[in-house]
Structures are given as C-alpha cells and as structure tokens.
XYZ file of C-alpha atoms in Angstrom:
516
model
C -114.166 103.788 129.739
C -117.276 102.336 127.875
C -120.305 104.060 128.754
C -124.011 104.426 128.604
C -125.354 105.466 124.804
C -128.066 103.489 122.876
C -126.391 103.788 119.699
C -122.523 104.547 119.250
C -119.666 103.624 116.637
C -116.577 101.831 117.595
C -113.421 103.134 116.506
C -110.004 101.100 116.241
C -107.385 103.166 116.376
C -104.022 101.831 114.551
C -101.996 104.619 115.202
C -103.176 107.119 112.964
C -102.427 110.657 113.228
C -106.293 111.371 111.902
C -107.827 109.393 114.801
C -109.363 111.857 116.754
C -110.640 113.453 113.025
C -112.696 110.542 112.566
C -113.775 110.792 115.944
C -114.726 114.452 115.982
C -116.683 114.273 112.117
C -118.866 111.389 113.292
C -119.958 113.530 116.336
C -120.726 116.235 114.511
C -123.190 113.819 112.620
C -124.615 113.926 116.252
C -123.689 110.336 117.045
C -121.436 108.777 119.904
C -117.987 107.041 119.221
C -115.113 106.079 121.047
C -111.736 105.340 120.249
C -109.561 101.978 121.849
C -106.585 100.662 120.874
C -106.894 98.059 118.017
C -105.729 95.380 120.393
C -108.663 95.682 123.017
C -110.304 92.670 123.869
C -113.477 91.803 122.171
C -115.035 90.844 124.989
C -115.315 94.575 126.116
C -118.587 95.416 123.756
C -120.187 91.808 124.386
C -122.910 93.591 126.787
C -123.292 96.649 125.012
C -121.621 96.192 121.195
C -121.204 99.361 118.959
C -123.459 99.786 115.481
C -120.223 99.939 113.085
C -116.801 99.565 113.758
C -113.977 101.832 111.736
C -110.240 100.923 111.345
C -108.463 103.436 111.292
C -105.378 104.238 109.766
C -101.599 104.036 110.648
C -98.129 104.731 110.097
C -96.934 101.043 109.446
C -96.957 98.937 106.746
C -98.872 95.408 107.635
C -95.032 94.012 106.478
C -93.648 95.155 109.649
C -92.700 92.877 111.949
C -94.809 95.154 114.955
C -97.275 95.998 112.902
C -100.775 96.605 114.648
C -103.084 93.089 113.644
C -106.464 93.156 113.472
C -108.256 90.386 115.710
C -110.556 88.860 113.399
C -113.064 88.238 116.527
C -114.485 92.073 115.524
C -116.240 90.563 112.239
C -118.025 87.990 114.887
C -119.897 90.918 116.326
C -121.461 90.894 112.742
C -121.938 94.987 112.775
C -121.007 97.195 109.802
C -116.864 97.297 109.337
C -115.035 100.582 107.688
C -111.182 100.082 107.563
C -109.805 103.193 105.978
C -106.122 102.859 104.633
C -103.827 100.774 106.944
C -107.556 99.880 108.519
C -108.455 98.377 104.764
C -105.044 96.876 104.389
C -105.137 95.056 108.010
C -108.094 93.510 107.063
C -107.529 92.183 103.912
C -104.092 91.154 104.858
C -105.622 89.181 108.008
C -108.000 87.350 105.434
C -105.576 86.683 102.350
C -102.107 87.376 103.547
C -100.600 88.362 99.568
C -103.069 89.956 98.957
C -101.334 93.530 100.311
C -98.107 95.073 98.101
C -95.286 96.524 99.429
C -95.520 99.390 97.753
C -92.267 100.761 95.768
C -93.770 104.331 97.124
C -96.340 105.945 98.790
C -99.110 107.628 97.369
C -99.549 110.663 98.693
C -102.221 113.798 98.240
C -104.941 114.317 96.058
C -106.260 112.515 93.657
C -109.919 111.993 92.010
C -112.361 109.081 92.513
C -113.841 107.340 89.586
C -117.001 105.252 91.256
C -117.824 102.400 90.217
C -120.738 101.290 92.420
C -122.469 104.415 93.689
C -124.736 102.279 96.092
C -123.985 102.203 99.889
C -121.164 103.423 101.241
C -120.742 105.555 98.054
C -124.591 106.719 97.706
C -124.024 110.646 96.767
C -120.736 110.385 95.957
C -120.065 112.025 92.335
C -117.067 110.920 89.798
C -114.395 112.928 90.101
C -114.849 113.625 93.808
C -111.479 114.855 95.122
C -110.202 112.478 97.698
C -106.897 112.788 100.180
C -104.549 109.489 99.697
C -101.951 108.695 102.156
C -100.857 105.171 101.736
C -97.673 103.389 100.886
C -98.710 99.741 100.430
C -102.106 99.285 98.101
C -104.340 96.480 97.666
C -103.321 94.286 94.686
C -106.145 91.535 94.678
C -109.317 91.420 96.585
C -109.742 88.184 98.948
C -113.147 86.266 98.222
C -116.080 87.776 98.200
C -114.815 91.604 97.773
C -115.175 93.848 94.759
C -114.314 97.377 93.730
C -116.648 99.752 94.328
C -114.324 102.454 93.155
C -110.595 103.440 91.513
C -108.621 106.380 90.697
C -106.137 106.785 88.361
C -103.199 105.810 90.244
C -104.907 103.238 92.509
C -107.082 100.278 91.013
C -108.399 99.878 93.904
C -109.487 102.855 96.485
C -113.067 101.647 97.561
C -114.569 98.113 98.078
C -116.741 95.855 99.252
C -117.455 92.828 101.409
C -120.415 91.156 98.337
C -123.084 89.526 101.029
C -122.093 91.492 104.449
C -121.476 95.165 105.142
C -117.923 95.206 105.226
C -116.086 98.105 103.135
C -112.735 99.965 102.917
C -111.433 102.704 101.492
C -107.778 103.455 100.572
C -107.784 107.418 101.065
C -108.862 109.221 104.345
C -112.611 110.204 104.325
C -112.075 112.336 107.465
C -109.776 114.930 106.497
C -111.216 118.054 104.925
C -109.437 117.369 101.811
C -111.823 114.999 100.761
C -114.343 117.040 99.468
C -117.626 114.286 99.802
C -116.039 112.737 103.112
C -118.570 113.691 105.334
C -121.176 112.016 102.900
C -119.147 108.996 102.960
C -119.095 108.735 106.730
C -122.432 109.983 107.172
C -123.709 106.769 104.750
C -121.882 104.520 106.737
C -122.774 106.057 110.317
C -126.141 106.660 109.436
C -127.218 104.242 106.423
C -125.489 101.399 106.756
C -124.678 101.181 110.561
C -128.701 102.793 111.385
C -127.790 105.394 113.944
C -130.101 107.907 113.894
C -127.853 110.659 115.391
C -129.939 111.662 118.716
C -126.443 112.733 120.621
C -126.608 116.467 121.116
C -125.521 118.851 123.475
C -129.012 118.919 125.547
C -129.087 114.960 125.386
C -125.724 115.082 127.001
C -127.081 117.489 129.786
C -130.030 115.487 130.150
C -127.894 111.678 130.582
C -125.137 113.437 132.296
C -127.789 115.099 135.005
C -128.906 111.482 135.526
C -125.664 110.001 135.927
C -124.251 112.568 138.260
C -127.149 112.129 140.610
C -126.829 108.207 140.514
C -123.316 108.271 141.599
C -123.485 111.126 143.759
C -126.860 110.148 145.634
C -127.041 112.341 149.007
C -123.133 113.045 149.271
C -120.985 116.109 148.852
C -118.980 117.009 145.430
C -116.033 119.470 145.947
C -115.224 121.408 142.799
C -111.876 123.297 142.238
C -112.300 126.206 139.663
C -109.429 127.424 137.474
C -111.709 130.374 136.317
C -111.467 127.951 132.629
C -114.440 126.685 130.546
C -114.094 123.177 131.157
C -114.247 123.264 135.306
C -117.174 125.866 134.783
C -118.586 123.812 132.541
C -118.339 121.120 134.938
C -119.313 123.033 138.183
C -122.583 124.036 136.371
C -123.654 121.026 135.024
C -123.207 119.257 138.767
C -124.737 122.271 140.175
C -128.086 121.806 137.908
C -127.599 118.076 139.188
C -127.291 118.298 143.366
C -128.073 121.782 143.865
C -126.558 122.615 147.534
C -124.567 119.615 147.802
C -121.854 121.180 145.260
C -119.225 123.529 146.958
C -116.528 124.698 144.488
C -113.450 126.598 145.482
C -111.947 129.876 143.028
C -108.074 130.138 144.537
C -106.063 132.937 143.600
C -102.597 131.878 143.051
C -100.932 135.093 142.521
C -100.322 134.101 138.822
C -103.786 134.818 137.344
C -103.684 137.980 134.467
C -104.691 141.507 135.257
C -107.895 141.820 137.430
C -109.266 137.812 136.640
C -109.715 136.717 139.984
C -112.553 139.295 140.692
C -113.593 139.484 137.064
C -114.827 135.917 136.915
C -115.535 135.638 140.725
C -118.305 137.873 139.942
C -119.162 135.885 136.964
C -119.380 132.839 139.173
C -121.622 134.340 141.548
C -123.879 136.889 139.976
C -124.235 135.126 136.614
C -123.785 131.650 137.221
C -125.398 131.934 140.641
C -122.769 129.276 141.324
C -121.803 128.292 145.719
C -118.290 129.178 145.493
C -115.804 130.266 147.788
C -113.245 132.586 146.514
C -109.272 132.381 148.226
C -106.779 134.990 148.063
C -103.757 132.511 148.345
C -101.470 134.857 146.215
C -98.910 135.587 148.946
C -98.742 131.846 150.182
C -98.182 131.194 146.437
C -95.606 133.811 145.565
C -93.453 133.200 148.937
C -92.925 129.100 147.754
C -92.349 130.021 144.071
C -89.471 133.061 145.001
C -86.442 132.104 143.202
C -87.603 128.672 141.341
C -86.664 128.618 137.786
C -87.124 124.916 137.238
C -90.328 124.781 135.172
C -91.340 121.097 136.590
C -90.497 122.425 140.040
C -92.853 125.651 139.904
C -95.573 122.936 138.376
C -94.695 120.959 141.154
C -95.215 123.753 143.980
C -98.114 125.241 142.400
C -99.487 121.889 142.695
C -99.150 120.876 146.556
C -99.872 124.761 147.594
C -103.357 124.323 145.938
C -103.386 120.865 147.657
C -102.867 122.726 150.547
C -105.017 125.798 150.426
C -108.075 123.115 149.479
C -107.373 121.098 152.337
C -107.474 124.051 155.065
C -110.540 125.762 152.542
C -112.810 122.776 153.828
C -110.656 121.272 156.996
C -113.590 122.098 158.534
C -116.347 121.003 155.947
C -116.927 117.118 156.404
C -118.621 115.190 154.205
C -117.006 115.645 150.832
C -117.266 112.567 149.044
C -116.355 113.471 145.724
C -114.094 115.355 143.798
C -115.216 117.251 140.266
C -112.437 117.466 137.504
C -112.578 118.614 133.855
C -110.876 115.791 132.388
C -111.622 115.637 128.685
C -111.511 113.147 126.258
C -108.182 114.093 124.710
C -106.504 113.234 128.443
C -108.253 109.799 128.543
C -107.641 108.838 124.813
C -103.747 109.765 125.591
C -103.544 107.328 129.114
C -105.233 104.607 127.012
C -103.119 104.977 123.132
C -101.933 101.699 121.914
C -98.476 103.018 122.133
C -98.614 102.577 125.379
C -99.215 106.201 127.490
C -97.562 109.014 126.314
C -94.591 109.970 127.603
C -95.884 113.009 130.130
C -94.413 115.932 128.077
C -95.629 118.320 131.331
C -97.611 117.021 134.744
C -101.214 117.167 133.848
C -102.646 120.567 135.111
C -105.459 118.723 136.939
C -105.257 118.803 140.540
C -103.082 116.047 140.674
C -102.834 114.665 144.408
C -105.707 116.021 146.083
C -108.075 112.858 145.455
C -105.182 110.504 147.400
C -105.175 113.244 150.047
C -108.334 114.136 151.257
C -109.601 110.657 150.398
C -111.990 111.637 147.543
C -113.549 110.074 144.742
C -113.180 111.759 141.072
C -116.090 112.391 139.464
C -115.694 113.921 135.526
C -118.412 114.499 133.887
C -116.802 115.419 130.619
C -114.394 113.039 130.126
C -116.451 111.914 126.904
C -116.251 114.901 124.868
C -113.685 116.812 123.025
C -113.265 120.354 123.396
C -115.469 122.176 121.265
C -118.326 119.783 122.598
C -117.442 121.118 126.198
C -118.019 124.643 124.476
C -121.204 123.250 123.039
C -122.420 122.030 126.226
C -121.732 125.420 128.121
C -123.840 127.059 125.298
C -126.662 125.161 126.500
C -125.795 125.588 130.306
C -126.270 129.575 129.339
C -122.683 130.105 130.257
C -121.991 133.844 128.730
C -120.860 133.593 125.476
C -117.838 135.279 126.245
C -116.507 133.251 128.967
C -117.608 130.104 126.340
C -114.874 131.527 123.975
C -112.000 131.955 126.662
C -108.990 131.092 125.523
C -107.467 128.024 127.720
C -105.275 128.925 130.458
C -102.574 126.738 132.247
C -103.402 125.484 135.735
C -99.731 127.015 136.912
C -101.363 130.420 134.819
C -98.606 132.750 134.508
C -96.107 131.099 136.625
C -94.578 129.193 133.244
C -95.139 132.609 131.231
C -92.397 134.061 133.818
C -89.661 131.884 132.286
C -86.869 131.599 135.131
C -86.800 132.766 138.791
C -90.663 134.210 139.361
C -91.310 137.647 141.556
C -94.345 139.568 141.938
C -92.299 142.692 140.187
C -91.843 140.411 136.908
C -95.564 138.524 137.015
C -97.560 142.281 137.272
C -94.591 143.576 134.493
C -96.129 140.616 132.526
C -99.736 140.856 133.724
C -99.759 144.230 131.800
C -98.393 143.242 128.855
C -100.513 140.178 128.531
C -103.626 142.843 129.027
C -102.616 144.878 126.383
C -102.097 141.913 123.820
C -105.245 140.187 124.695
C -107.546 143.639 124.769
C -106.321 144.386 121.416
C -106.901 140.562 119.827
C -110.646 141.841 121.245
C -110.438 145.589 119.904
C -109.457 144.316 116.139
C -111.992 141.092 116.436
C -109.120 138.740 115.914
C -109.610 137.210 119.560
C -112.079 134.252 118.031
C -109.660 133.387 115.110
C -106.834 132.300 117.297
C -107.211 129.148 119.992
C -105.060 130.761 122.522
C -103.075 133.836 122.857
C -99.845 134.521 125.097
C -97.511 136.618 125.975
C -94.450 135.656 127.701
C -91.722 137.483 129.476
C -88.481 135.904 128.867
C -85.540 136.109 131.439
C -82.829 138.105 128.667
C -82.615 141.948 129.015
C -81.330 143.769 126.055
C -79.809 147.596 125.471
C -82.263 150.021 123.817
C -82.961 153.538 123.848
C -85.545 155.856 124.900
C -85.660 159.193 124.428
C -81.471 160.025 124.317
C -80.955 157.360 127.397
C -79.924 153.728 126.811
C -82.231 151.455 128.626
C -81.323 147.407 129.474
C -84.684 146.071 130.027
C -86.587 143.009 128.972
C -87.815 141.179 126.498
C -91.979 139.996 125.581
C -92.696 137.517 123.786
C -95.774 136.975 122.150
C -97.837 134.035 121.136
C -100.667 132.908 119.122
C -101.794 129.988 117.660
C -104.290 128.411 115.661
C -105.998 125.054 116.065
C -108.944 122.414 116.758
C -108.101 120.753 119.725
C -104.873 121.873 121.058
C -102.953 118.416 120.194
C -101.193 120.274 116.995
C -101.260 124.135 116.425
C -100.249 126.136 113.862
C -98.807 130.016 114.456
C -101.306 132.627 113.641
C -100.536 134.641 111.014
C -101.842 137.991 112.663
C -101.345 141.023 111.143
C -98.364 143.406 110.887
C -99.638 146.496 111.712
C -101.682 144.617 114.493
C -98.284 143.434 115.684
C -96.426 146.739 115.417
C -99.445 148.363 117.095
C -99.413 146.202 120.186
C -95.556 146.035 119.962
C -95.227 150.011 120.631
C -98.258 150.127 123.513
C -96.025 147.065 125.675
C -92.918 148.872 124.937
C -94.903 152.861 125.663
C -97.010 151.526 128.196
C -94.951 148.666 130.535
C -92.249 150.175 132.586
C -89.540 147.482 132.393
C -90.101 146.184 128.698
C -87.935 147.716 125.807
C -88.126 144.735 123.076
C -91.152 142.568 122.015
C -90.944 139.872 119.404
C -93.392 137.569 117.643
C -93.114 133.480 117.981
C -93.242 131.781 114.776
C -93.296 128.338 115.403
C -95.857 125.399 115.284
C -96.652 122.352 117.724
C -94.952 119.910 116.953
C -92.357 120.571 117.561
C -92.468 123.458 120.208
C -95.458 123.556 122.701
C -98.008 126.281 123.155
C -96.727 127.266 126.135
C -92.929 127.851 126.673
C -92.612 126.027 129.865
C-alpha cells in the first residue's frame, strides 16, 4: 500500500507481537512508517526508499527450520538499520551464521542497561536505564565490524553497532513502555540517525489527504455509508471539505442502533457537521429478515445484504456514483497483508462488504494509513465535537450480536434500555473515557428470582467493559463495585423483563469484545 510521504521509516515485521507498538511510538514522534512482511520484495521502495529500516522482533528462534530470513538486499538501500531482538539476531545470523546461541532459556523481563558507548543510538540514555528483555537466543560473538555499545548483567551483549555504517541492534524491546528511555532510543534513531524531521501531523494529513481525494475523485460522485461511528464521520468530513456537493452519504437505521441514536447523531450530522446526508428508517425491513436467526454469522450475513439493499434503492435513482467511501484503518490492512499469511477471519469485516461488486463502485479510504487514535486525532482537527470524537466503537450489525440467539424487537428495546442505563452512568461517574468500549449484552438464559413476595423467571444482562489501545488485545476494566452494584439495581428496578445482571471478567485473547 506504499504511499506518498517525503520522509517515512520502514518497518519489517517478523512476527512480533509489539509490531504495531513500534509502529504507533514512531508516529507519535510525528513521523510516517509502515509495516510489511519481512519477506517483501526490495524492489518495492526502489522509487521511493524509506530513511531507516527496523526489524522487528519475533516469536522464533533463527534455528528454526521456518524461521523468518532477512534478505540481505535491505542493507543495499544503504539507509539506517535497527533490528531489535529476533530483528538483531536475523541479522547477525544472515552475516556470520554461529554467531547466534541457542539459548538454554529465555531471558525474560526487566533488567538494567550498563552503556558502554553513549553516542548515537544511545545519546541520552543513562546507566542503569531499565530496559524490557524478551529473548531466548542471545548474541555470542559480533560478526566483523560490530561492537558493543552496551550490556547488562545477564546479557554481554544488549546494544551494538555496525563500526563504519549506521547499522545497530538492540536485544530488549525499545517500544514497550517498560523501557523507561525507549522513546529516546527510537527518537535518536528516527530522528538523529535516520534525519526525519517529524513534519507528519494531524493537519498535514488533512492537508495531503484533501489533495489526494480530489486527484482521484476529479468531477465524480463519492457515496458514503455512515454507521453513526468516528471513523466513517471522520471519513465523510474529510471528503466533504475535499468535493463539497459531490459527497452524498447515507445514515440507515437498522433497527439495532441503542436508545434514541439514530436521531441523536442524525442531528449531529446535519446541524453540526453541516454534512449532505440522507437519513433511512430501514428498522422494520431489518427486524422482519433477522426474526428468529440465532446464527451469529447468519444475522452478520443478513444485516449485510439488507444494507446492500436499502443503499441500492437509497440512490437507484441517483446516477453517477463513482466511488465508494469506507473507514478502513490501518489495523484491517496490516491484518490482509501479515506474513502469516491473512488472518483467519475470526468475524466478516463490518465494512460494507459487497456493495462495491454491486453497484459497480470504486473504494476510496482515506484512512487506511492511520491507527485509531490518529483517526481520533484527525477528527479533532476536522472540529468533530469532542464527544462524538470519544465514542466508544460500535459493531456494524450494532445490537443485533448483543441479542445473543433468536432477535425480536421486544428483546433489542429490553436491551436498548439497559445498555442506556450502563452507558449514562459510565458518563455520570466520569469513567466513560477510561474504558475503550462499553457493552451490555442480553443473553438468551432466564433465571428464577423474586420481587417483592412473587418469583419472577426473567433474563439475564450482561455487562462489558474493557480497556485498551487499539482494540487488537483488551484487558477487562476493573470498574468499581459500588458503580457495578449501582447500575446492577437501576437494570434490574428499571427494565421490565431483567431480574439478574452480571459482570464479564475476561480479556481478549482469548474471548472477543463482543460476544458474537
């Protein structure tokens, strides 16, 4: 997917599950990278090379008979190198095959680095700097012309250097937050030694993007399909600053949106974000296909062709669309492309798979390059509200996989409510920004309980919160109890139909955010 940017860092990913954090720290140093398998072709950056490469790390050990090789041909684009762990390992073990160890076990957690040559890539960088180490094979002796630039206890050798070319590695990880001087350590490389001067910001994104859009665009017609999320409003206003009147963007209701959304951010859309958009009320269409499917992938499936469907009869008699706007992000792209091959699809992707092959249309996704938190950035700068910025993400089928089994418009409003409840109450207590996305779920399991001196058999919420950075891992939020037993007794006072709520303790991996 190489692109457009003056200056940008290269980033060979060996399977690492700290990838994307080396990714995400050197754009916060305001520079462009880009992650490809380690195995691309050379050839790729001949036109447009990076200013530094990094090698990442990975899982393997360069003994393995499928370990990931580094293709020497990188060094021939004579830019700055970082290999960091397995990166470091590769690339000594490519130049001097003994010169790697087997190691009898891994070295693991924290440890302190002595520095021996504070110039360079260690410039800043104090003695006794703590520093995270996750390695099993180390570096025993140094091929021609590399010396240690630093040691720790343990490890003899956990920084060097190439002596007459800027080639260095480093055994621990510089991108975790563990490290406490990592950012200074990638910021000399990025910056110092690979001369990027870090112009890459949120309004220098607008301003290339704007450019871009109307290049590809020219005089044609973009269709936009809004899911009422950040990223497609992010999207829709960025093309909309671009082509003006030649952007029409489409707000369906589905019938499986949470309590009052569809006219909450309709009016957002239109009054705030002065925005041409057409808004559907599809529920019933929705609702009548879904009655009775329990079949998670089915629903997915259904919800999918009915929006195909509404879209197509929304602008049947519209010509002229050319193009189609989705808020692909660069998560999605760096999964299709992973050296592993793609991953397996854990769900269907919740962008509007389908409709491109249907009506004909070209894709056009403007953030495809960023991460998102950058996509957050970005709408800052749009002057998207604040507190549509912060939304939590939603799922393109919405509450249609929060209804686990058989869906009916009794169950999704019994849900609807709860969900409000939960959500206004994250607000109320100022916990809403701490957590990355917060559910509730009504599962299909009534239980006896009492109210008042009658038994009751009624169902059961779930609720769910997590914490995290990007949504690929996610940690359960540890909210507080009396916040829980507070929102626990207004579902179970205020939602006729609900007599139990529990709490949903577990991380991704290995259960997903969402249940379905």
């Amino acid at each position: 997917m190489h692109t457009h940017h003056d200056e940008w860092i290269l980033i060979l990913d060996f399977g690492s599950q700290y990838t994307q954090l080396i990714a995400r720290r050197i754009r916060e140093l305001n520079v462009y990278c880009e992650i490809h398998p380690y195995n691309v072709p050379v050839e790729t950056f001949s036109e447009h090379p990076p200013n530094g490469i990094i090698l990442s790390g990975g899982p393997k050990s360069v003994y393995d008979e499928d370990a990931p090789i580094l293709n020497l041909h990188f060094l021939d684009l004579e830019k700055p190198v970082l290999g960091i762990c397995y990166g470091l390992q590769s690339l000594a073990h490519s130049i001097e095959p003994d010169s790697v160890e087997k190691a009898e076990k891994r070295e693991f957690g924290r440890a302190k680095l002595i520095v021996d040559d504070a110039s360079d890539l260690l410039k800043n960088i104090h003695s006794d700097s703590v520093v995270w180490m996750s390695h099993g094979d180390h570096i025993i002796k140094l091929p021609e012309p590399y010396k240690i630039i630093a040691h720790t206890s343990n490890a003899p050798v956990a920084a060097v250097k190439h002596s007459l070319k800027p080639v260095f590695g480093v055994q621990f990880h510089p991108e975790v937050v563990h490290t406490e001087q990592g950012k200074q350590i990638l910021e000399n490389f990025v910056k110092d030694i690979s001369v990027c001067a870090g112009t890459w910001t949120p309004a220098s994104f607008i301003e290339t993007e704007i450019e871009a859009i109307r290049q590809q665009v020219g005089s044609d017609k973009v269709l936009c399909a809004l899911s009422g999320g950040v990223d497609s409003t992010v999207v829709a206003t960025l093309i909309h600053k671009a082509i003006g009147s030649q952007l029409q963007c489409i707000f369906v209701d589905n019938g499986l949106l949470r309590k009052n959304e569809f006219q909450d951010v309709l009016d957002t859309y239109k009054k705030h974000l002065k925005l041409p958009v057409k808004g559907i009320d599809a529920s019933e269409k929705f609702l009548s296909r879904l009655e009775g499917v329990d079949d998670p992938e089915k629903k997915r499936v259904i919800i999918g062709n009915t929006f195909i469907d509404i879209f197509d009869e929304a602008v049947s008699n519209e010509n002229g669309f050319k193009y189609l706007a989705q808020g692909t992000l660069y998560p999605d792209v760096i999964e299709s492309v992973s050296f592993k091959g793609p991953s397996a699809t854990i769900k269907s992707h919740h962008n509007v798979g389908g409709l491109p092959e249907k009506m004909n249309l070209k894709l056009i996704e403007p953030v495809r390059e960023l991460f998102k938190d950058e996509v957050r950035r970005v709408g800052r700068e749009l002057g998207i509200p604040e507190n549509f910025i912060q939304r939590h993400p939603f799922p393109g089928p919405g509450l249609g996989i929060r209804v686990l089994g058989g869906l009916s418009k009794q169950k999704l409003d019994l849900l609807r409510e709860a969900d409000a409840i939960f959500i206004d109450s994250l607000r109320k207590h100022g916990l809403y920004d701490n957590v990355w996305q917060a559910l509730a779920v009504l599962l299909p399991v009534q239980s006896v309980g009492v109210m008042g001196d009658e038994r009751t058999y009624e169902f059961t919420i779930a609720l769910r919160a997590v914490t995290s950075v990007d949504g690929m891992t996610a940690d359960w939020a540890h909210l507080p109890y009396d916040f829980l037993s507070e929102v626990s007794s207004r579902i179970i006072n205020e939602v006729r139909g609900v007599n139990r709520v529990v709490y949903d303790v577990s991380s991704k991996p290995p259960a997903t955010i969402e249940w379905e």
